[in-house]
Amino acid sequence: MKGRLGEIKEQLARREHRLTPQREAIVRLFLERPDEHLSADEVFTHIRARLPEIGLSTVYRTLELLAELGILQKLDFGAGRSQYELSLPDAGHLHHHLICLRCGKIREFQPDGLEELEEAVARETGFEILDHSLRFYGLCEDCRDER
Amino acid sequence: MKGRLGEIKEQLARREHRLTPQREAIVRLFLERPDEHLSADEVFTHIRARLPEIGLSTVYRTLELLAELGILQKLDFGAGRSQYELSLPDAGHLHHHLICLRCGKIREFQPDGLEELEEAVARETGFEILDHSLRFYGLCEDCRDER
DNA sequence: TTAAGTGCAAACCGTTTGCATGGAT
DNA sequence: ATCCATGCAAACGGTTTGCACTTAA
């Protein structure tokens, strides 16, 4: 039984990529907080605490690489910057987002019944559907009260 | 019976805004193609054919204003630029997007059964849900064949 | 007449890229 | 020795903003 980090190292090796200290630090950051959505700049700030010499472009390149390998998922919530989250292999795609319009908090939820809808739309339109994204926008419990 | 353009002029007037030739041209462009999703730059290019002196910043300011008034809907498909579509008041929100990952084509569809899901999620999480967005990503009929 | 609106150019900001250096295999 | 990877700084592209001029009401 080897840890998630070991698996990732192998995934990288298979593509002739190395698990450098910078990459390891970034992967660890996401493994430590499996539920967070971090922007490149947030990652940069966190990592710099341990690796002060790291460059922002290394962060961008690493995030892109990890997203290509399917280890991270790149999300665009439209605030002019992308965010990344750990892509749990066992969770499949049954995980979507609930976004607070006031404080920006993001929660996850698992919807049911999207598959049938997906099939119906595919049949109707001739599209081959490969992925989907469902988002609900609103006010979280805290922000609803403060209104 | 006054046209849609007249209504929009009144909506603007209510907020002490004017319907200038530039704004009228932009509104007309969207009214002429109710099903398209246009970026600021595409709008700029189209309008410049009739109003060569128009500035790109005017386009941006107008799009923002029209979105604020609910006349346009701002969409972010994550390609680094926003797109705008006419927001038909009668269509409500039952209109979602199907995006081709190969050619970027965007189609609309109307899903059913999202309301129940929305209520269930609201109950579970304490969120007050105000809006939602459902997107399917895949290959359109043309691109599927060319593969 | 006067506040809203415009065009232009510069600023902005997240992201990408070119390049010389550094390090793992 | 080779080639992947890094840090830095410059470039990039969509968007926003400051400002003097213009114009619709």
GROMACS .gro file of C-alpha atoms (C1' of nucleotides) in nm, chain B residues 17-18 20 22-23 54 58, chain C residues 3-9:
model
   14
  164HIS     CA    1  -2.950   5.664  -1.902
  165ARG     CA    2  -2.979   5.756  -2.266
  167THR     CA    3  -2.737   5.672  -2.779
  169GLN     CA    4  -2.394   5.333  -3.007
  170ARG     CA    5  -2.622   5.167  -2.755
  201ILE     CA    6  -1.711   5.347  -3.196
  205THR     CA    7  -1.798   5.193  -2.517
  297DA     C1'    8  -2.492   6.549  -1.650
  298DA     C1'    9  -2.445   6.135  -1.907
  299DG     C1'   10  -2.177   5.929  -2.270
  300DT     C1'   11  -1.788   5.882  -2.583
  301DG     C1'   12  -1.311   5.773  -2.787
  302DC     C1'   13  -0.852   5.732  -2.692
  303DA     C1'   14  -0.462   5.572  -2.456
   0.00000   0.00000   0.00000
